Amino acid sequence: MMLRRMIYLSIKEMSTVASDVIIVTSSLTRDMTGKEDSHRGPAIRALCKITDASMMQSVERYMKQAIVDKLPSVASAALTSSVHLMRQGPEVVKRWVNEVQEAVNNDNIMVQYHALGLLYQIRRTDKHAIRKLIVKFSKAGLRSPYAYCFLIRIASNLINEEGEGTDSPMYDFIDSCLRHKNEMVIYEAASTIVSLKCVTPKELSSAVNVLQLFISSPKPVLRYAAVRTLNKVAIQYPAAVTACNVDLETLITDSNRSIATLAITTLLKTGNEAGVDRLMKQISSFLSEISDQFKTVVVDAIKSLCQKFPRKHTVLMTFLANMLREEGGYEYKKAIVNTIISIVEENPEAKEAGLAHLCEFIEDCEHTSLATRILHLLGREGPRTTTPAKYIRYIYNRVILENAPVRAAAVSALAKFGAASEDLLPNILVLLQRTTLDQDDEVRDRATFYYQLLKHNDKALNSAYILNCK
């Protein structure tokens, strides 16, 4: 048995390089019509793999018989293989439509699903026929939940392609599937409704209500599917998901970390300003239990929350700063630094607090690229703050303690403070003069260049070569 199956696989793999595959067709035809049921399905798949347009006529009779075969494995093999044969000879496969329609009425759920898929491929160019197909089976009913899911996707494509609204029969069919007895079909309908181009917040409510019920399901797969879909809905329609917030909060402690992370990021998108403090407290206890990958997702969600509620920058910035102090990899730290930098650049009120947190971070930063980026930011934004002198210590510490690339970035940052503030210039000149003795060529050259430039105290030169130099 196993040897025979390996032979079928070998035939399929070798068909792309062999010149005379026709010599095995008689053997495969004999197997697919033989009495050994376990050989028939694999033989059909192998035969269809080696069949080209010139051989379609010779296998047509056998394929039509196999499509309506009583054995589900044989019928499914014939139907799925016919989908592939559509590429070789679509006109020949279209002649099998009667057999395919008979297979759609098969009691086996997989045969029914595969038959519906082939029937769609045969009629896909005829929009009117596709509509009739959906209407027919939505009224007659199908045994297969997979077939229902496929019908929902066909109806969704029609609605989006034809620009139809929620008053169309196609939408009515999808909406009716929300009340199906099978959870897979219900979820497919809800997921489809929330992704339709024509949907409005009013129509969303029915789908969101279904997803809200799934949140409380004992099945992890349903909880995950529901919260993942709600997470996507919250991006465009946060108000529509707000009703689920209480249920989503229960998922923060879910044993499945993926579900918990999605619940948190959804809450961050839908929460109101008054609930930010409470939400941050809930999240803080959870973060220590998840990996850097999930933490990065949470950081991205916090970034969106900062943009949504700029007045909450103090709470959010403190939370991010605490995350920076924890153990973590480069990508995780990079996400936090990027978020703090974006807050500093977008919210003037948060600038000094953000710079202070970044200064603390570079005191013990093991990532060169992050340290140099922060130093560049300090050089650009630091001189514009009310007390720029407080940043000099942090920057000069990098000149003393860090590797050459970070030292070079620190020298450039110091020069910007000297160019922007006459009060700080004497101290900056002293620090730069000390650095002209650095062991690294790049650091030494930068220090010498900036020292000579700043010593002349020429505003035009400072502006051209230090402050506005790119």
XYZ file of N, CA and C in Angstrom, residues 256-448:
579
model
N -3.769 31.876 27.327
C -3.169 31.973 25.993
C -2.645 33.397 25.807
N -1.330 33.527 25.722
C -0.716 34.864 25.674
C -1.070 35.629 24.405
N -1.309 34.914 23.318
C -1.699 35.582 22.069
C -3.051 36.263 22.232
N -3.983 35.562 22.878
C -5.313 36.128 23.120
C -5.208 37.331 24.044
N -4.417 37.192 25.105
C -4.265 38.291 26.067
C -3.659 39.526 25.408
N -2.654 39.324 24.557
C -2.012 40.454 23.869
C -2.987 41.165 22.944
N -3.760 40.396 22.193
C -4.758 40.999 21.299
C -5.821 41.751 22.089
N -6.206 41.205 23.238
C -7.199 41.880 24.079
C -6.672 43.228 24.560
N -5.416 43.245 24.964
C -4.809 44.492 25.449
C -4.725 45.530 24.342
N -4.229 45.123 23.184
C -4.087 46.089 22.087
C -5.444 46.595 21.606
N -6.465 45.747 21.688
C -7.817 46.189 21.323
C -8.328 47.207 22.328
N -8.108 46.942 23.608
C -8.535 47.876 24.658
C -7.816 49.215 24.536
N -6.549 49.164 24.151
C -5.791 50.407 23.972
C -6.355 51.242 22.828
N -6.957 50.572 21.854
C -7.543 51.293 20.715
C -8.936 51.827 21.025
N -9.644 51.150 21.919
C -11.047 51.518 22.162
C -11.269 52.257 23.472
N -10.276 52.222 24.367
C -10.459 52.833 25.683
C -10.621 54.345 25.618
N -11.269 54.904 26.649
C -11.420 56.363 26.720
C -10.319 56.958 27.589
N -10.225 58.272 27.575
C -9.137 58.963 28.276
C -9.180 58.713 29.774
N -10.383 58.647 30.329
C -10.524 58.468 31.776
C -10.033 57.097 32.243
N -10.064 56.119 31.350
C -9.687 54.761 31.744
C -8.248 54.392 31.464
N -7.443 55.345 30.981
C -6.054 55.042 30.611
C -5.239 54.587 31.816
N -5.359 55.305 32.945
C -4.559 54.971 34.139
C -4.858 53.549 34.621
N -6.131 53.210 34.696
C -6.528 51.874 35.154
C -6.031 50.795 34.190
N -6.103 51.091 32.903
C -5.668 50.131 31.891
C -4.164 49.885 31.975
N -3.398 50.938 32.215
C -1.951 50.792 32.332
C -1.575 49.914 33.523
N -2.333 50.047 34.625
C -2.066 49.214 35.802
C -2.345 47.744 35.504
N -3.406 47.502 34.755
C -3.740 46.121 34.388
C -2.668 45.507 33.491
N -2.171 46.306 32.576
C -1.192 45.805 31.610
C 0.156 45.530 32.271
N 0.544 46.370 33.229
C 1.877 46.265 33.831
C 2.118 44.894 34.465
N 1.090 44.319 35.075
C 1.256 43.006 35.705
C 1.338 41.882 34.673
N 0.857 42.159 33.490
C 0.807 41.144 32.433
C 2.100 41.081 31.623
N 2.780 42.219 31.492
C 3.923 42.312 30.577
C 5.069 41.370 30.922
N 5.266 41.123 32.203
C 6.391 40.274 32.604
C 6.226 38.824 32.155
N 5.011 38.453 31.743
C 4.721 37.061 31.399
C 4.777 36.775 29.899
N 5.007 37.804 29.081
C 4.968 37.590 27.631
C 6.334 37.826 27.000
N 6.490 37.348 25.782
C 7.763 37.468 25.069
C 7.930 38.867 24.478
N 9.150 39.146 24.015
C 9.439 40.453 23.408
C 8.561 40.729 22.198
N 8.254 39.679 21.452
C 7.427 39.851 20.250
C 6.063 40.431 20.610
N 5.441 39.902 21.663
C 4.138 40.397 22.086
C 4.258 41.776 22.740
N 5.363 41.992 23.461
C 5.572 43.299 24.089
C 5.671 44.395 23.033
N 6.319 44.080 21.916
C 6.446 45.052 20.822
C 5.082 45.433 20.268
N 4.181 44.457 20.175
C 2.811 44.731 19.709
C 2.110 45.686 20.668
N 2.307 45.468 21.972
C 1.702 46.338 22.990
C 2.266 47.754 22.879
N 3.570 47.862 22.664
C 4.206 49.183 22.529
C 3.622 49.952 21.346
N 3.427 49.270 20.232
C 2.830 49.918 19.052
C 1.423 50.426 19.354
N 0.678 49.652 20.145
C -0.679 50.078 20.520
C -0.631 51.290 21.448
N 0.351 51.325 22.347
C 0.507 52.475 23.251
C 0.856 53.728 22.453
N 1.637 53.552 21.406
C 1.980 54.685 20.533
C 0.719 55.317 19.946
N -0.204 54.479 19.483
C -1.474 54.988 18.936
C -2.284 55.689 20.017
N -2.222 55.148 21.236
C -2.959 55.748 22.352
C -2.394 57.126 22.695
N -1.075 57.283 22.604
C -0.438 58.589 22.859
C -0.919 59.634 21.860
N -1.073 59.219 20.618
C -1.554 60.145 19.587
C -3.021 60.495 19.797
N -3.770 59.540 20.340
C -5.203 59.740 20.558
C -5.470 60.624 21.774
N -4.685 60.423 22.841
C -4.876 61.193 24.079
C -3.557 61.867 24.473
N -3.178 62.953 23.817
C -1.888 63.600 24.104
C -1.750 64.097 25.541
N -2.890 64.394 26.196
C -2.818 64.895 27.571
C -2.410 63.805 28.563
N -2.453 62.556 28.132
C -2.063 61.451 29.005
C -0.596 61.058 28.813
N 0.180 61.985 28.256
C 1.570 61.640 27.930
C 2.389 61.285 29.164
N 2.088 61.897 30.312
C 2.876 61.634 31.519
C 2.753 60.173 31.947
N 1.518 59.685 32.015
C 1.274 58.290 32.416
C 1.888 57.321 31.410
N 1.647 57.589 30.136
C 2.115 56.682 29.087
C 3.633 56.698 28.966
N 4.223 57.885 29.101
C 5.678 57.994 29.002
C 6.357 57.281 30.172
N 5.793 57.429 31.362
C 6.342 56.738 32.537
C 6.260 55.228 32.359
N 5.151 54.778 31.812
C 4.963 53.349 31.557
C 6.016 52.843 30.574
N 6.244 53.597 29.508
C 7.245 53.207 28.507
C 8.652 53.223 29.098
N 8.919 54.213 29.957
C 10.240 54.304 30.584
C 10.500 53.096 31.478
N 9.479 52.649 32.189
C 9.621 51.446 33.022
C 9.895 50.217 32.155
N 9.257 50.172 30.997
C 9.501 49.062 30.072
C 10.942 49.086 29.564
N 11.476 50.286 29.373
C 12.857 50.412 28.891
C 13.858 49.849 29.892
N 13.528 49.952 31.183
C 14.451 49.490 32.221
C 14.462 47.970 32.347
N 13.436 47.325 31.824
C 13.348 45.866 31.932
C 14.269 45.191 30.911
N 14.486 43.903 31.128
C 15.283 43.124 30.184
C 14.524 42.978 28.866
N 15.268 42.978 27.765
C 14.616 42.820 26.465
C 15.610 42.898 25.333
N 15.214 42.384 24.185
C 16.075 42.386 23.009
C 16.058 43.708 22.264
N 16.822 43.740 21.185
C 16.990 44.977 20.420
C 15.683 45.482 19.821
N 14.927 44.609 19.157
C 13.692 45.042 18.486
C 12.692 45.615 19.479
N 12.619 44.995 20.641
C 11.712 45.468 21.694
C 12.125 46.856 22.173
N 13.415 47.023 22.472
C 13.912 48.330 22.932
C 13.772 49.391 21.838
N 14.017 48.983 20.619
C 13.897 49.910 19.487
C 12.467 50.424 19.362
N 11.485 49.530 19.535
C 10.074 49.931 19.442
C 9.733 50.963 20.512
N 10.248 50.759 21.728
C 9.975 51.710 22.817
C 10.629 53.055 22.525
N 11.889 53.022 22.126
C 12.611 54.270 21.818
C 11.914 55.029 20.693
N 11.517 54.321 19.647
C 10.803 54.965 18.530
C 9.516 55.623 19.002
N 8.812 54.952 19.912
C 7.553 55.499 20.428
C 7.805 56.762 21.240
N 8.797 56.722 22.126
C 9.107 57.912 22.939
C 9.560 59.065 22.051
N 10.374 58.771 21.052
C 10.839 59.821 20.136
C 9.668 60.439 19.383
N 8.734 59.618 18.933
C 7.567 60.155 18.211
C 6.724 61.044 19.115
N 6.611 60.673 20.398
C 5.859 61.510 21.346
C 6.575 62.843 21.544
N 7.890 62.788 21.693
C 8.689 64.016 21.876
C 8.529 64.950 20.681
N 8.533 64.386 19.481
C 8.450 65.202 18.267
C 7.052 65.754 18.016
N 6.020 65.021 18.461
C 4.642 65.423 18.167
C 3.977 66.216 19.286
N 4.457 66.061 20.509
C 3.814 66.709 21.655
C 4.824 67.580 22.401
N 4.799 68.898 22.190
C 5.765 69.791 22.845
C 5.755 69.681 24.368
N 4.583 69.420 24.950
C 4.480 69.323 26.406
C 5.213 68.098 26.952
N 5.393 67.109 26.111
C 6.038 65.868 26.558
C 7.536 65.847 26.270
N 8.046 66.910 25.651
C 9.435 66.898 25.182
C 10.432 66.662 26.308
N 10.392 67.479 27.348
C 11.419 67.397 28.387
C 11.340 66.088 29.162
N 10.121 65.621 29.423
C 9.973 64.341 30.129
C 10.524 63.198 29.277
N 10.234 63.244 27.984
C 10.720 62.206 27.085
C 12.232 62.204 26.970
N 12.826 63.385 26.846
C 14.287 63.479 26.759
C 14.943 62.983 28.041
N 14.318 63.278 29.184
C 14.866 62.821 30.469
C 14.877 61.295 30.543
N 13.804 60.671 30.101
C 13.742 59.199 30.108
C 14.790 58.605 29.167
N 14.983 59.222 28.018
C 15.973 58.721 27.060
C 17.394 58.913 27.580
N 17.622 60.005 28.305
C 18.943 60.236 28.904
C 19.275 59.137 29.911
N 18.295 58.753 30.701
C 18.505 57.667 31.667
C 18.791 56.351 30.948
N 18.112 56.138 29.843
C 18.291 54.889 29.102
C 19.695 54.760 28.528
N 20.241 55.828 27.964
C 21.569 55.720 27.338
C 22.688 55.580 28.367
N 22.380 55.810 29.653
C 23.383 55.581 30.693
C 23.748 54.100 30.777
N 22.821 53.252 30.355
C 23.083 51.812 30.417
C 22.524 51.125 29.171
N 22.866 51.664 28.004
C 22.333 51.135 26.743
C 23.412 50.314 26.037
N 23.067 49.078 25.702
C 24.046 48.195 25.060
C 23.915 48.161 23.541
N 22.975 48.930 22.998
C 22.735 48.932 21.551
C 23.254 50.236 20.935
N 24.306 50.125 20.153
C 24.969 51.302 19.585
C 24.022 52.147 18.738
N 23.237 51.509 17.887
C 22.359 52.259 16.985
C 21.315 53.071 17.748
N 20.806 52.518 18.852
C 19.818 53.251 19.655
C 20.472 54.424 20.376
N 21.677 54.192 20.905
C 22.382 55.267 21.613
C 22.692 56.432 20.673
N 23.165 56.128 19.463
C 23.494 57.205 18.519
C 22.241 57.959 18.077
N 21.136 57.237 17.932
C 19.890 57.911 17.532
C 19.399 58.857 18.628
N 19.484 58.406 19.868
C 19.049 59.249 20.987
C 19.953 60.472 21.113
N 21.249 60.278 20.928
C 22.181 61.415 20.991
C 21.884 62.429 19.891
N 21.538 61.937 18.717
C 21.156 62.840 17.624
C 19.914 63.644 18.009
N 18.946 62.976 18.638
C 17.728 63.666 19.083
C 18.050 64.702 20.156
N 18.912 64.340 21.094
C 19.300 65.281 22.155
C 19.990 66.510 21.574
N 20.831 66.285 20.569
C 21.507 67.413 19.933
C 20.545 68.338 19.214
N 19.465 67.771 18.684
C 18.490 68.585 17.943
C 17.474 69.262 18.859
N 16.956 68.520 19.827
C 15.878 69.043 20.670
C 16.368 69.636 21.992
N 17.480 69.133 22.513
C 17.972 69.587 23.814
C 18.205 71.089 23.922
N 18.891 71.711 22.939
C 19.145 73.157 23.034
C 17.876 74.010 23.049
N 16.742 73.454 22.615
C 15.493 74.223 22.565
C 14.697 74.145 23.866
N 15.174 73.368 24.830
C 14.454 73.229 26.095
C 14.778 74.396 27.022
N 14.059 74.464 28.151
C 14.242 75.596 29.084
C 15.592 75.541 29.794
N 16.080 74.339 30.092
C 17.382 74.202 30.766
C 18.258 73.202 30.007
N 18.834 73.633 28.904
C 19.638 72.710 28.089
C 20.887 72.187 28.786
N 21.381 72.914 29.790
C 22.631 72.518 30.440
C 22.540 71.143 31.099
N 21.334 70.742 31.519
C 21.218 69.471 32.252
C 21.505 68.248 31.381
N 21.495 68.418 30.068
C 21.737 67.277 29.177
C 23.224 67.067 28.881
N 24.029 68.088 29.179
C 25.458 68.022 28.833
C 26.138 66.855 29.538
N 25.801 66.655 30.828
C 26.441 65.574 31.592
C 26.180 64.209 30.959
N 24.931 63.971 30.583
C 24.577 62.676 29.984
C 25.325 62.457 28.666
N 25.420 63.530 27.885
C 26.073 63.402 26.579
C 27.580 63.187 26.742
N 28.199 63.969 27.642
C 29.653 63.844 27.796
C 30.043 62.499 28.423
N 29.164 61.946 29.247
C 29.425 60.605 29.790
C 29.607 59.584 28.678
N 28.898 59.778 27.587
C 29.023 58.866 26.452
C 30.399 59.015 25.790
N 30.935 60.237 25.793
C 32.271 60.474 25.229
C 33.322 59.727 26.044
N 33.085 59.630 27.336
C 34.059 58.996 28.226
C 33.923 57.468 28.244
N 32.680 56.993 28.215
C 32.428 55.590 28.544
C 32.108 54.667 27.369
N 31.744 55.214 26.220
C 31.192 54.367 25.157
C 32.205 54.026 24.058
N 31.732 53.227 23.087
C 32.565 52.857 21.940
C 32.657 54.017 20.943
N 33.488 53.859 19.937
C 33.800 54.959 19.017
C 32.578 55.541 18.305
N 31.673 54.742 17.720
C 30.511 55.331 17.034
C 29.638 56.187 17.955
N 29.455 55.717 19.199
C 28.640 56.485 20.153
C 29.390 57.750 20.567
N 30.696 57.652 20.772
C 31.488 58.837 21.136
C 31.406 59.896 20.039
N 31.475 59.456 18.783
C 31.393 60.398 17.656
C 30.037 61.097 17.638
N 28.963 60.349 17.881
C 27.620 60.941 17.916
C 27.491 61.922 19.074
N 28.109 61.585 20.214
C 28.060 62.470 21.381
C 28.793 63.785 21.112
N 29.917 63.711 20.407
C 30.666 64.927 20.048
C 29.806 65.846 19.182
N 29.119 65.284 18.200
C 28.243 66.083 17.332
C 27.111 66.721 18.129
N 26.567 65.980 19.094
C 25.487 66.518 19.930
C 25.993 67.673 20.792
N 27.186 67.510 21.364
C 27.767 68.591 22.172
C 27.956 69.856 21.339
N 28.429 69.685 20.110
C 28.664 70.838 19.233
C 27.376 71.606 18.978
N 26.267 70.927 18.872
C 24.988 71.603 18.620
C 24.561 72.445 19.819
N 24.857 71.963 21.009
C 24.559 72.770 22.197
C 25.411 74.035 22.207
N 26.691 73.885 21.845
C 27.578 75.048 21.813
C 27.176 76.049 20.753
N 26.717 75.556 19.605
C 26.312 76.447 18.515
C 25.003 77.159 18.820
N 24.139 76.531 19.608
C 22.813 77.104 19.876
C 22.786 78.001 21.101
N 23.733 77.845 22.019
C 23.695 78.607 23.274
C 25.050 79.235 23.577
N 25.079 80.553 23.615
C 26.333 81.253 23.940
C 26.722 81.037 25.394
N 25.721 80.826 26.267
C 26.023 80.594 27.682
C 26.770 79.280 27.885
N 26.443 78.294 27.075
C 27.073 76.977 27.215
C 28.364 76.842 26.414
N 28.608 77.787 25.516
C 29.737 77.667 24.590
C 31.087 77.477 25.282
N 31.429 78.256 26.322
C 32.747 78.066 26.958
C 32.947 76.643 27.490
N 31.905 76.099 28.139
C 32.020 74.740 28.686
C 32.130 73.697 27.572
N 31.381 73.918 26.496
C 31.422 72.981 25.372
C 32.808 72.975 24.735
N 33.418 74.162 24.620
C 34.763 74.247 24.033
C 35.776 73.469 24.865
N 35.636 73.540 26.193
C 36.545 72.799 27.076
C 36.393 71.290 26.854
N 35.144 70.842 26.779
C 34.881 69.407 26.593
C 35.378 68.916 25.232
N 35.174 69.746 24.201
C 35.626 69.359 22.862
C 37.148 69.322 22.786
N 37.788 70.256 23.482
C 39.255 70.289 23.458
C 39.835 69.022 24.098
N 39.180 68.558 25.163
C 39.625 67.309 25.791
C 39.478 66.121 24.831
N 38.436 66.182 24.041
C 38.126 65.052 23.158
C 39.038 65.013 21.935
N 39.759 66.098 21.669
C 40.670 66.102 20.510
C 41.827 65.117 20.695
N 41.955 64.576 21.903
C 43.013 63.594 22.177
C 42.492 62.158 22.127
N 41.264 61.987 21.654
C 40.646 60.651 21.597
C 41.462 59.715 20.704
N 41.403 58.427 21.030
C 42.175 57.434 20.279
C 41.593 57.150 18.892
N 40.297 57.370 18.710
C 39.646 57.060 17.436
C 39.737 58.246 16.476
N 40.081 57.975 15.222
C 40.256 59.041 14.227
C 38.981 59.848 14.025
N 37.850 59.158 13.869
C 36.577 59.840 13.601
C 36.197 60.771 14.749
N 36.313 60.269 15.972
C 35.961 61.074 17.154
C 36.897 62.271 17.258
N 38.185 62.014 17.084
C 39.185 63.077 17.194
C 38.978 64.137 16.116
N 38.714 63.715 14.884
C 38.515 64.664 13.783
C 37.266 65.513 13.991
N 36.184 64.871 14.462
C 34.964 65.639 14.725
C 35.190 66.683 15.821
N 35.831 66.245 16.900
C 36.075 67.166 18.015
C 36.930 68.351 17.567
N 37.974 68.082 16.792
C 38.856 69.153 16.299
C 38.100 70.104 15.376
